[in-house]
PDB file of C-alpha atoms in Angstrom:
ATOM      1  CA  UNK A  18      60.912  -0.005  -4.962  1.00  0.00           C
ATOM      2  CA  UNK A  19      57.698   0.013  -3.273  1.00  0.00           C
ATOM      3  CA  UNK A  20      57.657   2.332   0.319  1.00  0.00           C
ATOM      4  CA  UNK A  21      56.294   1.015   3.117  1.00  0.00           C
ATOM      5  CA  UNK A  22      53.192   2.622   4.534  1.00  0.00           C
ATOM      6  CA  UNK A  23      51.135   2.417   8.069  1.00  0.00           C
ATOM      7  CA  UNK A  24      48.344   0.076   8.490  1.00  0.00           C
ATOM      8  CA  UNK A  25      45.629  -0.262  11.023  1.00  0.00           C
ATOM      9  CA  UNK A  26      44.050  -3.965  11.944  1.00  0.00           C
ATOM     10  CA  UNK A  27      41.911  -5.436  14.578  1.00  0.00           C
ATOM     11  CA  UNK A  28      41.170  -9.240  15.244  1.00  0.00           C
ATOM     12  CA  UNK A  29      37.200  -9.666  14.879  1.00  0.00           C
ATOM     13  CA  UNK A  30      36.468 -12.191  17.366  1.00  0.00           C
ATOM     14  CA  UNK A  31      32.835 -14.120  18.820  1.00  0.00           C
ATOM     15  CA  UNK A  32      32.136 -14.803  22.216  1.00  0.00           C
ATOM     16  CA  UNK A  33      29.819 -17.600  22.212  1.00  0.00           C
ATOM     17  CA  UNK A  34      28.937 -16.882  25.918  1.00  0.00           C
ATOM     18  CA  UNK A  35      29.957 -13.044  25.932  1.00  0.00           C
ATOM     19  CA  UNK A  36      29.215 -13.656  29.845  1.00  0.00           C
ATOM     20  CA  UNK A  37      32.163 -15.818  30.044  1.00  0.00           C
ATOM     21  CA  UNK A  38      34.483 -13.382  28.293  1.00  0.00           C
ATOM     22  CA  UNK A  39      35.922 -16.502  25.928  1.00  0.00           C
ATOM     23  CA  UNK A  40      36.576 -15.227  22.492  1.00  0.00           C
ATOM     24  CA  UNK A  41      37.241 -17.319  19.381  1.00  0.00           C
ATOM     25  CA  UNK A  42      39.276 -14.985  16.411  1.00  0.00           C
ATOM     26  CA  UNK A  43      36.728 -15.338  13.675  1.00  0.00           C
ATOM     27  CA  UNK A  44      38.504 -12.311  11.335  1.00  0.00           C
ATOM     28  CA  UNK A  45      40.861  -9.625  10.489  1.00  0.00           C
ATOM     29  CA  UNK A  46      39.740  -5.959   9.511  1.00  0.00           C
ATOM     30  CA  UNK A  47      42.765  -3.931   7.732  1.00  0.00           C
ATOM     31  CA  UNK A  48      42.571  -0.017   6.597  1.00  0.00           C
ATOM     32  CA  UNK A  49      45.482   1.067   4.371  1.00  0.00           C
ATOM     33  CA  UNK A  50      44.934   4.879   4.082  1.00  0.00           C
ATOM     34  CA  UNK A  51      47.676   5.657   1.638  1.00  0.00           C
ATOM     35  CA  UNK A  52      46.621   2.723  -0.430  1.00  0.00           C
ATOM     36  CA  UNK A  53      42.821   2.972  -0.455  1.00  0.00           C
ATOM     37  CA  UNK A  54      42.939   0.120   1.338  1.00  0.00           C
ATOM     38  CA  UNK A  55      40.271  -1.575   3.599  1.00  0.00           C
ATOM     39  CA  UNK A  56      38.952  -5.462   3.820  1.00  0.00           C
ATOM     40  CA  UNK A  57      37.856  -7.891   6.165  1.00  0.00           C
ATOM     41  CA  UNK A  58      38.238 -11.421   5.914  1.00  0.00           C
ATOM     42  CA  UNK A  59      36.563 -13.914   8.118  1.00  0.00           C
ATOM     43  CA  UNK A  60      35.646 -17.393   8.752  1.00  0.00           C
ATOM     44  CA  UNK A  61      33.632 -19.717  10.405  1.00  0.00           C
ATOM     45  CA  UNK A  62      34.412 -23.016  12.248  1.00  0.00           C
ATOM     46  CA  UNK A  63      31.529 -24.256  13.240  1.00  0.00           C
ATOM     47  CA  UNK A  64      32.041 -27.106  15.177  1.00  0.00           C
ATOM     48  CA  UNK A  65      33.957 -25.047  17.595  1.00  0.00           C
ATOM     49  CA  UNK A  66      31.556 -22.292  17.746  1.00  0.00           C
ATOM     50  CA  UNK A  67      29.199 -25.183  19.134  1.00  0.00           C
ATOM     51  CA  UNK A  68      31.627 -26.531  21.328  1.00  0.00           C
ATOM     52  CA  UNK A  69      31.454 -23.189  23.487  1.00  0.00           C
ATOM     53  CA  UNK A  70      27.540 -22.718  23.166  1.00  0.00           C
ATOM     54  CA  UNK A  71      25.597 -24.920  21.225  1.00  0.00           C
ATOM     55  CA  UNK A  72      22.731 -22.937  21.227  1.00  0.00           C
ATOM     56  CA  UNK A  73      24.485 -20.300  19.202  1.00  0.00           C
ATOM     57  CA  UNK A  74      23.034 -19.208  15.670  1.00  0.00           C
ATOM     58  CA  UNK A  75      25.697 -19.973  13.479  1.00  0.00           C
ATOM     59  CA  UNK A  76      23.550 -19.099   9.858  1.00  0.00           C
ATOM     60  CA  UNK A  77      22.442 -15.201  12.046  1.00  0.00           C
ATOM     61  CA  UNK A  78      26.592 -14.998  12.723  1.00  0.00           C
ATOM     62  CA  UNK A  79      27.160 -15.784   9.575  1.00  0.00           C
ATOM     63  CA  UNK A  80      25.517 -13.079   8.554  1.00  0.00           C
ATOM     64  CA  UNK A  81      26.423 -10.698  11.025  1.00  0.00           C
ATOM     65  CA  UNK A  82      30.082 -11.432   9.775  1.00  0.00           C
ATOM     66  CA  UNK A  83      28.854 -11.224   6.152  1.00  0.00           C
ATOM     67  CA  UNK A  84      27.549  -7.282   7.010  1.00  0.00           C
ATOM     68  CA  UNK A  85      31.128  -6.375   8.561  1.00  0.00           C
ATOM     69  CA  UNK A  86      32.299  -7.741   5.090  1.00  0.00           C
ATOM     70  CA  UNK A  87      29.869  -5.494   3.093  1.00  0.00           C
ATOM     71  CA  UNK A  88      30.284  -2.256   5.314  1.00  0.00           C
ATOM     72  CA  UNK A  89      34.203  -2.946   5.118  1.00  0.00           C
ATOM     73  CA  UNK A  90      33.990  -2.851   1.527  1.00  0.00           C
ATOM     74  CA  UNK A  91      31.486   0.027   1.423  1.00  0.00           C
ATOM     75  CA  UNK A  92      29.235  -2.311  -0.915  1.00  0.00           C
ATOM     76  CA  UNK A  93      25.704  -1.271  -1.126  1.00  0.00           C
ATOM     77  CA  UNK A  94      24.319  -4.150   1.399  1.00  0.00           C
ATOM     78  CA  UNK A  95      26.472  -2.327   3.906  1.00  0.00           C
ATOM     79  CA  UNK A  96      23.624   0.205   4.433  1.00  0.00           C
ATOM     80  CA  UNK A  97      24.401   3.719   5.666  1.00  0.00           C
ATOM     81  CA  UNK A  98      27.988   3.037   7.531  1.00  0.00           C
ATOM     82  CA  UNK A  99      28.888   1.271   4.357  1.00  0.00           C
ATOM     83  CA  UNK A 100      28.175   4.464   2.148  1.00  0.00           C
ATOM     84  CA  UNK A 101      30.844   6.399   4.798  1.00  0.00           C
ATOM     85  CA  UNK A 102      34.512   6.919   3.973  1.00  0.00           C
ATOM     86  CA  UNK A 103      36.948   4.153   4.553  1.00  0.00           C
ATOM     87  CA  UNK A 104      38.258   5.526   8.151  1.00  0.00           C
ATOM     88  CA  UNK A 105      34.963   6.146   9.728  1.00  0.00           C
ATOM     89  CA  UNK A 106      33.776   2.512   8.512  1.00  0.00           C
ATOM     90  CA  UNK A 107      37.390   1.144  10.181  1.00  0.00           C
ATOM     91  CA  UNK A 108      36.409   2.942  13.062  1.00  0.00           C
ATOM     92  CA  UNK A 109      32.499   1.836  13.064  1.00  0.00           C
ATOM     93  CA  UNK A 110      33.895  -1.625  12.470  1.00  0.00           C
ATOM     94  CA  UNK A 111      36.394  -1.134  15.376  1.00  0.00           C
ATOM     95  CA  UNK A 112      34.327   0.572  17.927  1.00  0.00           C
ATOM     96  CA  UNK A 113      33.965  -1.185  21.386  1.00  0.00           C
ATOM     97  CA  UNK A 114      30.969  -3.255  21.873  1.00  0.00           C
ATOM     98  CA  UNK A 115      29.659  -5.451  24.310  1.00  0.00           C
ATOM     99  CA  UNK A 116      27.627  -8.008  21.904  1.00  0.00           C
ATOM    100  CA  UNK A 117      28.538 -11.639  20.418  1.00  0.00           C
ATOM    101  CA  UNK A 118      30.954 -10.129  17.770  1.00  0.00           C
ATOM    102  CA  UNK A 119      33.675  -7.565  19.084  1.00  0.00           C
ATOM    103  CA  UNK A 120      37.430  -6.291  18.090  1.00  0.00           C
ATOM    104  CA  UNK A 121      40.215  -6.184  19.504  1.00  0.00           C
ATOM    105  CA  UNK A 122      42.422  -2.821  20.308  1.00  0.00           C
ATOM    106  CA  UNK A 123      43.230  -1.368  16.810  1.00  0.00           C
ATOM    107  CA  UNK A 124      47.261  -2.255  15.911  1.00  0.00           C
ATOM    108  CA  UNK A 125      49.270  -0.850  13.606  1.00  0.00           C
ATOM    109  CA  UNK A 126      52.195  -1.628  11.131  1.00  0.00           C
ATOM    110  CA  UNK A 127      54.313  -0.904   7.941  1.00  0.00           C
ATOM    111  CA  UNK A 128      53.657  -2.706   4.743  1.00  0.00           C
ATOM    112  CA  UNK A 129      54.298  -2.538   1.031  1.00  0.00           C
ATOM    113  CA  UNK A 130      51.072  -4.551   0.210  1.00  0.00           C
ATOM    114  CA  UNK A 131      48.181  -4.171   2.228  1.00  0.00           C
ATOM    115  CA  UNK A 132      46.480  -7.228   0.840  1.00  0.00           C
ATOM    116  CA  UNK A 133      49.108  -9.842   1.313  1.00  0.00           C
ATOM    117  CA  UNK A 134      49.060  -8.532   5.166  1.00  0.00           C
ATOM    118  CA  UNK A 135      45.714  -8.430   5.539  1.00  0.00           C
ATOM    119  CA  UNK A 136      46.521 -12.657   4.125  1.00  0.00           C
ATOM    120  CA  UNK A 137      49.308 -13.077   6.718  1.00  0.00           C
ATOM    121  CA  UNK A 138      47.796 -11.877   9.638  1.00  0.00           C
ATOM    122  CA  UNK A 139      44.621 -13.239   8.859  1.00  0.00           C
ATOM    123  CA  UNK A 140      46.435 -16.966   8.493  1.00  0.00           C
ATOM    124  CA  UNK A 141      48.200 -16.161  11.441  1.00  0.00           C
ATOM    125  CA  UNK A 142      45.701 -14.777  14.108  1.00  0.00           C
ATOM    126  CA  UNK A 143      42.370 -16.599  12.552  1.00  0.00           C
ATOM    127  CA  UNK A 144      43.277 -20.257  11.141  1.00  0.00           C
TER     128      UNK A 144
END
């Protein structure tokens, strides 16, 4: 029977007018030490992106998203941070910032399969 281990997760989130402090959850970011675990999973709704600002860039956030992806992953587009260890790219992904894309607070939590939660909470907190 599978054991449950801790997890770590943050909601990625954009604030189309960071002025205004509104955030829209755009993805979830999950490390999984114990099962060489980390991934982020995102998503784009455009139309409501707009709504908020409709000046935004949505292609340049796209991509912005699309780096947290590759540095997550430690894939070679994620430049330096992505060449790191798993923990110090959570924590690079994770870090308080005060720019369009931000986390939340890191949470934690016990699972037996860090990608199916890394599915639940992202259909829970992003779509």
């Amino acid at each position: 029977m599978p054991v449950r281990v801790e997890y770590e997760y943050a909601v990625v989130r954009l604030l189309p007018c960071v002025e205004r402090e509104e955030f829209i959850n755009v993805g979830v970011i999950l490390y999984c030490r114990k099962q060489r675990f980390i991934d982020f999973l995102f998503t784009i709704n455009k139309e409501k992106l707009l709504s908020f600002n409709p000046e935004l860039d949505v292609e340049q956030i796209h991509g912005h998203l699309l780096s947290f992806s590759n540095i997550a992953k430690g894939n070679a587009q994620g430049g330096e941070i992505g060449k790191k260890e798993a923990a110090e790219r959570f924590r690079w992904l994770t870090a308080s910032r005060s720019t369009l894309i931000q986390s939340s607070p890191v949470h934690i939590g016990l699972t037996k399969d860090a990608t199916g939660t890394l599915s639940d909470l992202f259909q829970s907190l992003v779509l």
